[in-house]
Amino acid sequence: MPARPEALTRTLVSRIDALCTAAAVLGAACLAGLFLLILSEVLARNLLGQSLAFSWDFAAYGMGCCFFLSAANTMKNSGHVRVTVLFELLPPGPARIAEGVACVLGMLVSLALVYALGDMAWLSYVRGSTAASVVKTPLWIPQSLMTLGALVFVLALVAQFLRVLLGEGHVDRPDIEDAL
């Protein structure tokens, strides 16, 4: 007997959620590395009287990667800032439709971001672009990680849209106020 569409949808949402968690772990690793880098910079300046040549570049890469890689998991856990006044004013059916529309619009904007970041990373790779700093970091590496994070965010929006279709969106959850 073939699997029911609802079961397949729940499996897909579950796999996307796992991917969001994995991206968040990578984002947390970037944050931990950023902390160690800044700590090393502070110690080097105060104890050795000189700066680490690569610290500012790597700090910027780490922040970008941390932001993009963590966005999907934040979405999954209802951690993004939401304007709920519309959902509170609408009856459940129209509120669910509004949430679905918001997911689709978010996907479109995020797909444009994925395209732009991916194109930038690809051009950096093809051109052999490196940072203007002493370290000469190949720019496609941090740009690719940011692209990956943005892509996982798109998938998180897909999962949220599927949750709305299953009747499990933010509007349908009475506990959502605790997360907001």
PDB file of C-alpha atoms in Angstrom:
ATOM      1  CA  MET A   1       0.000   0.000   0.000  1.00  0.00           C
ATOM      2  CA  PRO A   2       1.521   3.379  -0.976  1.00  0.00           C
ATOM      3  CA  ALA A   3       2.311   5.903   1.731  1.00  0.00           C
ATOM      4  CA  ARG A   4      -0.302   8.575   2.360  1.00  0.00           C
ATOM      5  CA  PRO A   5       0.527  12.121   1.220  1.00  0.00           C
ATOM      6  CA  GLU A   6       0.186  13.366   4.793  1.00  0.00           C
ATOM      7  CA  ALA A   7       2.767  10.836   6.016  1.00  0.00           C
ATOM      8  CA  LEU A   8       5.149  11.797   3.206  1.00  0.00           C
ATOM      9  CA  THR A   9       4.669  15.468   4.031  1.00  0.00           C
ATOM     10  CA  ARG A  10       5.390  14.869   7.715  1.00  0.00           C
ATOM     11  CA  THR A  11       8.525  12.897   6.762  1.00  0.00           C
ATOM     12  CA  LEU A  12       9.696  15.736   4.524  1.00  0.00           C
ATOM     13  CA  VAL A  13       9.065  18.308   7.271  1.00  0.00           C
ATOM     14  CA  SER A  14      10.937  16.116   9.740  1.00  0.00           C
ATOM     15  CA  ARG A  15      13.944  15.839   7.415  1.00  0.00           C
ATOM     16  CA  ILE A  16      13.976  19.577   6.781  1.00  0.00           C
ATOM     17  CA  ASP A  17      13.811  20.150  10.548  1.00  0.00           C
ATOM     18  CA  ALA A  18      16.824  17.868  10.995  1.00  0.00           C
ATOM     19  CA  LEU A  19      18.697  19.830   8.316  1.00  0.00           C
ATOM     20  CA  CYS A  20      17.796  23.072  10.107  1.00  0.00           C
ATOM     21  CA  THR A  21      19.208  21.657  13.329  1.00  0.00           C
ATOM     22  CA  ALA A  22      22.419  20.549  11.587  1.00  0.00           C
ATOM     23  CA  ALA A  23      22.845  24.018  10.066  1.00  0.00           C
ATOM     24  CA  ALA A  24      22.297  25.565  13.500  1.00  0.00           C
ATOM     25  CA  VAL A  25      25.014  23.327  14.957  1.00  0.00           C
ATOM     26  CA  LEU A  26      27.366  24.559  12.235  1.00  0.00           C
ATOM     27  CA  GLY A  27      26.259  28.127  13.002  1.00  0.00           C
ATOM     28  CA  ALA A  28      26.934  27.546  16.691  1.00  0.00           C
ATOM     29  CA  ALA A  29      30.406  26.252  15.800  1.00  0.00           C
ATOM     30  CA  CYS A  30      30.978  29.490  13.865  1.00  0.00           C
ATOM     31  CA  LEU A  31      29.846  31.459  16.914  1.00  0.00           C
ATOM     32  CA  ALA A  32      32.169  29.484  19.199  1.00  0.00           C
ATOM     33  CA  GLY A  33      35.039  30.038  16.772  1.00  0.00           C
ATOM     34  CA  LEU A  34      34.181  33.718  16.669  1.00  0.00           C
ATOM     35  CA  PHE A  35      34.284  33.877  20.457  1.00  0.00           C
ATOM     36  CA  LEU A  36      37.696  32.192  20.534  1.00  0.00           C
ATOM     37  CA  LEU A  37      38.975  34.475  17.788  1.00  0.00           C
ATOM     38  CA  ILE A  38      37.885  37.646  19.586  1.00  0.00           C
ATOM     39  CA  LEU A  39      39.278  36.339  22.873  1.00  0.00           C
ATOM     40  CA  SER A  40      42.597  35.631  21.137  1.00  0.00           C
ATOM     41  CA  GLU A  41      42.568  39.114  19.608  1.00  0.00           C
ATOM     42  CA  VAL A  42      41.956  40.750  22.987  1.00  0.00           C
ATOM     43  CA  LEU A  43      44.699  38.677  24.619  1.00  0.00           C
ATOM     44  CA  ALA A  44      47.156  39.340  21.792  1.00  0.00           C
ATOM     45  CA  ARG A  45      46.547  43.083  21.966  1.00  0.00           C
ATOM     46  CA  ASN A  46      46.771  43.281  25.750  1.00  0.00           C
ATOM     47  CA  LEU A  47      49.561  40.781  26.384  1.00  0.00           C
ATOM     48  CA  LEU A  48      51.646  40.997  23.211  1.00  0.00           C
ATOM     49  CA  GLY A  49      50.819  44.525  22.115  1.00  0.00           C
ATOM     50  CA  GLN A  50      49.835  43.533  18.594  1.00  0.00           C
ATOM     51  CA  SER A  51      46.768  42.486  16.666  1.00  0.00           C
ATOM     52  CA  LEU A  52      46.146  39.213  14.861  1.00  0.00           C
ATOM     53  CA  ALA A  53      46.220  40.114  11.167  1.00  0.00           C
ATOM     54  CA  PHE A  54      43.326  37.839  10.235  1.00  0.00           C
ATOM     55  CA  SER A  55      40.967  38.480  13.148  1.00  0.00           C
ATOM     56  CA  TRP A  56      38.794  41.195  11.606  1.00  0.00           C
ATOM     57  CA  ASP A  57      38.252  39.308   8.348  1.00  0.00           C
ATOM     58  CA  PHE A  58      37.491  36.011  10.038  1.00  0.00           C
ATOM     59  CA  ALA A  59      35.200  37.740  12.558  1.00  0.00           C
ATOM     60  CA  ALA A  60      33.139  39.156   9.675  1.00  0.00           C
ATOM     61  CA  TYR A  61      33.001  35.766   7.931  1.00  0.00           C
ATOM     62  CA  GLY A  62      32.028  34.079  11.196  1.00  0.00           C
ATOM     63  CA  MET A  63      29.219  36.544  11.875  1.00  0.00           C
ATOM     64  CA  GLY A  64      27.787  36.158   8.367  1.00  0.00           C
ATOM     65  CA  CYS A  65      27.955  32.375   8.520  1.00  0.00           C
ATOM     66  CA  CYS A  66      26.510  32.272  12.036  1.00  0.00           C
ATOM     67  CA  PHE A  67      23.603  34.492  10.998  1.00  0.00           C
ATOM     68  CA  PHE A  68      22.701  32.603   7.830  1.00  0.00           C
ATOM     69  CA  LEU A  69      23.259  29.098   9.201  1.00  0.00           C
ATOM     70  CA  SER A  70      21.137  29.778  12.297  1.00  0.00           C
ATOM     71  CA  ALA A  71      18.202  31.514  10.579  1.00  0.00           C
ATOM     72  CA  ALA A  72      16.420  28.298   9.561  1.00  0.00           C
ATOM     73  CA  ASN A  73      16.484  26.766  13.025  1.00  0.00           C
ATOM     74  CA  THR A  74      15.235  30.050  14.458  1.00  0.00           C
ATOM     75  CA  MET A  75      12.357  29.899  11.970  1.00  0.00           C
ATOM     76  CA  LYS A  76      11.619  26.298  12.911  1.00  0.00           C
ATOM     77  CA  ASN A  77      11.444  27.244  16.589  1.00  0.00           C
ATOM     78  CA  SER A  78       9.342  30.401  16.075  1.00  0.00           C
ATOM     79  CA  GLY A  79      12.209  32.622  17.177  1.00  0.00           C
ATOM     80  CA  HIS A  80      11.993  35.297  14.497  1.00  0.00           C
ATOM     81  CA  VAL A  81      10.199  38.539  15.252  1.00  0.00           C
ATOM     82  CA  ARG A  82       6.610  38.277  14.062  1.00  0.00           C
ATOM     83  CA  VAL A  83       3.893  40.861  13.753  1.00  0.00           C
ATOM     84  CA  THR A  84       0.951  38.947  15.132  1.00  0.00           C
ATOM     85  CA  VAL A  85      -1.673  41.690  15.122  1.00  0.00           C
ATOM     86  CA  LEU A  86      -3.047  40.542  11.727  1.00  0.00           C
ATOM     87  CA  PHE A  87      -3.301  36.940  12.881  1.00  0.00           C
ATOM     88  CA  GLU A  88      -5.060  38.031  16.072  1.00  0.00           C
ATOM     89  CA  LEU A  89      -7.649  40.058  14.146  1.00  0.00           C
ATOM     90  CA  LEU A  90      -8.476  37.374  11.574  1.00  0.00           C
ATOM     91  CA  PRO A  91     -10.541  34.241  12.116  1.00  0.00           C
ATOM     92  CA  PRO A  92      -8.480  31.017  12.013  1.00  0.00           C
ATOM     93  CA  GLY A  93      -9.183  30.177   8.332  1.00  0.00           C
ATOM     94  CA  PRO A  94      -8.109  33.529   6.859  1.00  0.00           C
ATOM     95  CA  ALA A  95      -5.235  33.727   9.359  1.00  0.00           C
ATOM     96  CA  ARG A  96      -3.999  30.359   8.079  1.00  0.00           C
ATOM     97  CA  ILE A  97      -4.231  31.642   4.488  1.00  0.00           C
ATOM     98  CA  ALA A  98      -2.317  34.792   5.461  1.00  0.00           C
ATOM     99  CA  GLU A  99       0.390  32.665   7.077  1.00  0.00           C
ATOM    100  CA  GLY A 100       0.630  30.516   3.954  1.00  0.00           C
ATOM    101  CA  VAL A 101       0.921  33.614   1.756  1.00  0.00           C
ATOM    102  CA  ALA A 102       3.602  35.002   4.077  1.00  0.00           C
ATOM    103  CA  CYS A 103       5.535  31.732   3.734  1.00  0.00           C
ATOM    104  CA  VAL A 104       5.336  31.833  -0.070  1.00  0.00           C
ATOM    105  CA  LEU A 105       6.440  35.481  -0.187  1.00  0.00           C
ATOM    106  CA  GLY A 106       9.272  34.689   2.227  1.00  0.00           C
ATOM    107  CA  MET A 107      10.335  31.794   0.006  1.00  0.00           C
ATOM    108  CA  LEU A 108      10.421  34.033  -3.077  1.00  0.00           C
ATOM    109  CA  VAL A 109      12.503  36.715  -1.362  1.00  0.00           C
ATOM    110  CA  SER A 110      14.787  34.094   0.181  1.00  0.00           C
ATOM    111  CA  LEU A 111      15.238  32.321  -3.159  1.00  0.00           C
ATOM    112  CA  ALA A 112      16.362  35.645  -4.648  1.00  0.00           C
ATOM    113  CA  LEU A 113      18.854  35.913  -1.781  1.00  0.00           C
ATOM    114  CA  VAL A 114      20.091  32.357  -2.410  1.00  0.00           C
ATOM    115  CA  TYR A 115      20.543  33.180  -6.079  1.00  0.00           C
ATOM    116  CA  ALA A 116      22.440  36.402  -5.333  1.00  0.00           C
ATOM    117  CA  LEU A 117      24.681  34.784  -2.708  1.00  0.00           C
ATOM    118  CA  GLY A 118      25.283  31.719  -4.856  1.00  0.00           C
ATOM    119  CA  ASP A 119      26.131  33.852  -7.865  1.00  0.00           C
ATOM    120  CA  MET A 120      28.538  35.913  -5.766  1.00  0.00           C
ATOM    121  CA  ALA A 121      30.214  32.765  -4.406  1.00  0.00           C
ATOM    122  CA  TRP A 122      30.463  31.253  -7.888  1.00  0.00           C
ATOM    123  CA  LEU A 123      31.974  34.413  -9.359  1.00  0.00           C
ATOM    124  CA  SER A 124      34.456  34.597  -6.487  1.00  0.00           C
ATOM    125  CA  TYR A 125      35.440  30.991  -7.156  1.00  0.00           C
ATOM    126  CA  VAL A 126      35.754  31.441 -10.934  1.00  0.00           C
ATOM    127  CA  ARG A 127      37.714  34.664 -10.598  1.00  0.00           C
ATOM    128  CA  GLY A 128      39.876  33.377  -7.760  1.00  0.00           C
ATOM    129  CA  SER A 129      38.856  36.344  -5.606  1.00  0.00           C
ATOM    130  CA  THR A 130      40.567  36.571  -2.259  1.00  0.00           C
ATOM    131  CA  ALA A 131      40.267  38.916   0.687  1.00  0.00           C
ATOM    132  CA  ALA A 132      42.379  42.037   0.512  1.00  0.00           C
ATOM    133  CA  SER A 133      43.950  41.158   3.856  1.00  0.00           C
ATOM    134  CA  VAL A 134      47.258  39.493   4.630  1.00  0.00           C
ATOM    135  CA  VAL A 135      45.670  36.029   4.795  1.00  0.00           C
ATOM    136  CA  LYS A 136      44.136  36.195   1.270  1.00  0.00           C
ATOM    137  CA  THR A 137      41.167  34.014   2.186  1.00  0.00           C
ATOM    138  CA  PRO A 138      39.383  32.651  -0.907  1.00  0.00           C
ATOM    139  CA  LEU A 139      36.086  34.516  -0.658  1.00  0.00           C
ATOM    140  CA  TRP A 140      33.993  31.703  -2.115  1.00  0.00           C
ATOM    141  CA  ILE A 141      34.426  29.707   1.114  1.00  0.00           C
ATOM    142  CA  PRO A 142      32.532  32.005   3.514  1.00  0.00           C
ATOM    143  CA  GLN A 143      30.184  33.053   0.711  1.00  0.00           C
ATOM    144  CA  SER A 144      29.288  29.403   0.073  1.00  0.00           C
ATOM    145  CA  LEU A 145      28.520  28.834   3.743  1.00  0.00           C
ATOM    146  CA  MET A 146      26.236  31.864   3.751  1.00  0.00           C
ATOM    147  CA  THR A 147      24.553  30.570   0.586  1.00  0.00           C
ATOM    148  CA  LEU A 148      24.037  27.197   2.260  1.00  0.00           C
ATOM    149  CA  GLY A 149      22.447  28.886   5.276  1.00  0.00           C
ATOM    150  CA  ALA A 150      20.113  30.911   3.054  1.00  0.00           C
ATOM    151  CA  LEU A 151      19.139  27.759   1.161  1.00  0.00           C
ATOM    152  CA  VAL A 152      18.342  25.922   4.388  1.00  0.00           C
ATOM    153  CA  PHE A 153      16.245  28.942   5.390  1.00  0.00           C
ATOM    154  CA  VAL A 154      14.225  28.541   2.176  1.00  0.00           C
ATOM    155  CA  LEU A 155      13.683  24.900   3.101  1.00  0.00           C
ATOM    156  CA  ALA A 156      12.564  25.976   6.591  1.00  0.00           C
ATOM    157  CA  LEU A 157       9.973  28.204   4.925  1.00  0.00           C
ATOM    158  CA  VAL A 158       8.866  25.250   2.789  1.00  0.00           C
ATOM    159  CA  ALA A 159       8.489  23.178   5.972  1.00  0.00           C
ATOM    160  CA  GLN A 160       6.505  25.962   7.614  1.00  0.00           C
ATOM    161  CA  PHE A 161       4.232  26.183   4.573  1.00  0.00           C
ATOM    162  CA  LEU A 162       3.690  22.416   4.752  1.00  0.00           C
ATOM    163  CA  ARG A 163       2.887  22.753   8.462  1.00  0.00           C
ATOM    164  CA  VAL A 164       0.249  25.351   7.561  1.00  0.00           C
ATOM    165  CA  LEU A 165      -1.244  22.912   5.045  1.00  0.00           C
ATOM    166  CA  LEU A 166      -1.283  20.223   7.749  1.00  0.00           C
ATOM    167  CA  GLY A 167      -2.995  22.606  10.195  1.00  0.00           C
ATOM    168  CA  GLU A 168       0.108  22.922  12.376  1.00  0.00           C
ATOM    169  CA  GLY A 169       1.206  26.453  11.498  1.00  0.00           C
ATOM    170  CA  HIS A 170       1.837  29.210  14.009  1.00  0.00           C
ATOM    171  CA  VAL A 171      -1.794  30.299  13.779  1.00  0.00           C
ATOM    172  CA  ASP A 172      -2.971  26.793  14.678  1.00  0.00           C
ATOM    173  CA  ARG A 173      -0.747  26.420  17.728  1.00  0.00           C
ATOM    174  CA  PRO A 174      -2.171  27.720  21.012  1.00  0.00           C
ATOM    175  CA  ASP A 175       1.304  27.606  22.584  1.00  0.00           C
ATOM    176  CA  ILE A 176       2.768  30.037  20.018  1.00  0.00           C
ATOM    177  CA  GLU A 177       2.332  33.013  22.339  1.00  0.00           C
ATOM    178  CA  ASP A 178       4.892  31.412  24.670  1.00  0.00           C
ATOM    179  CA  ALA A 179       7.423  31.324  21.809  1.00  0.00           C
ATOM    180  CA  LEU A 180       6.769  34.939  20.815  1.00  0.00           C
TER     181      LEU A 180
END
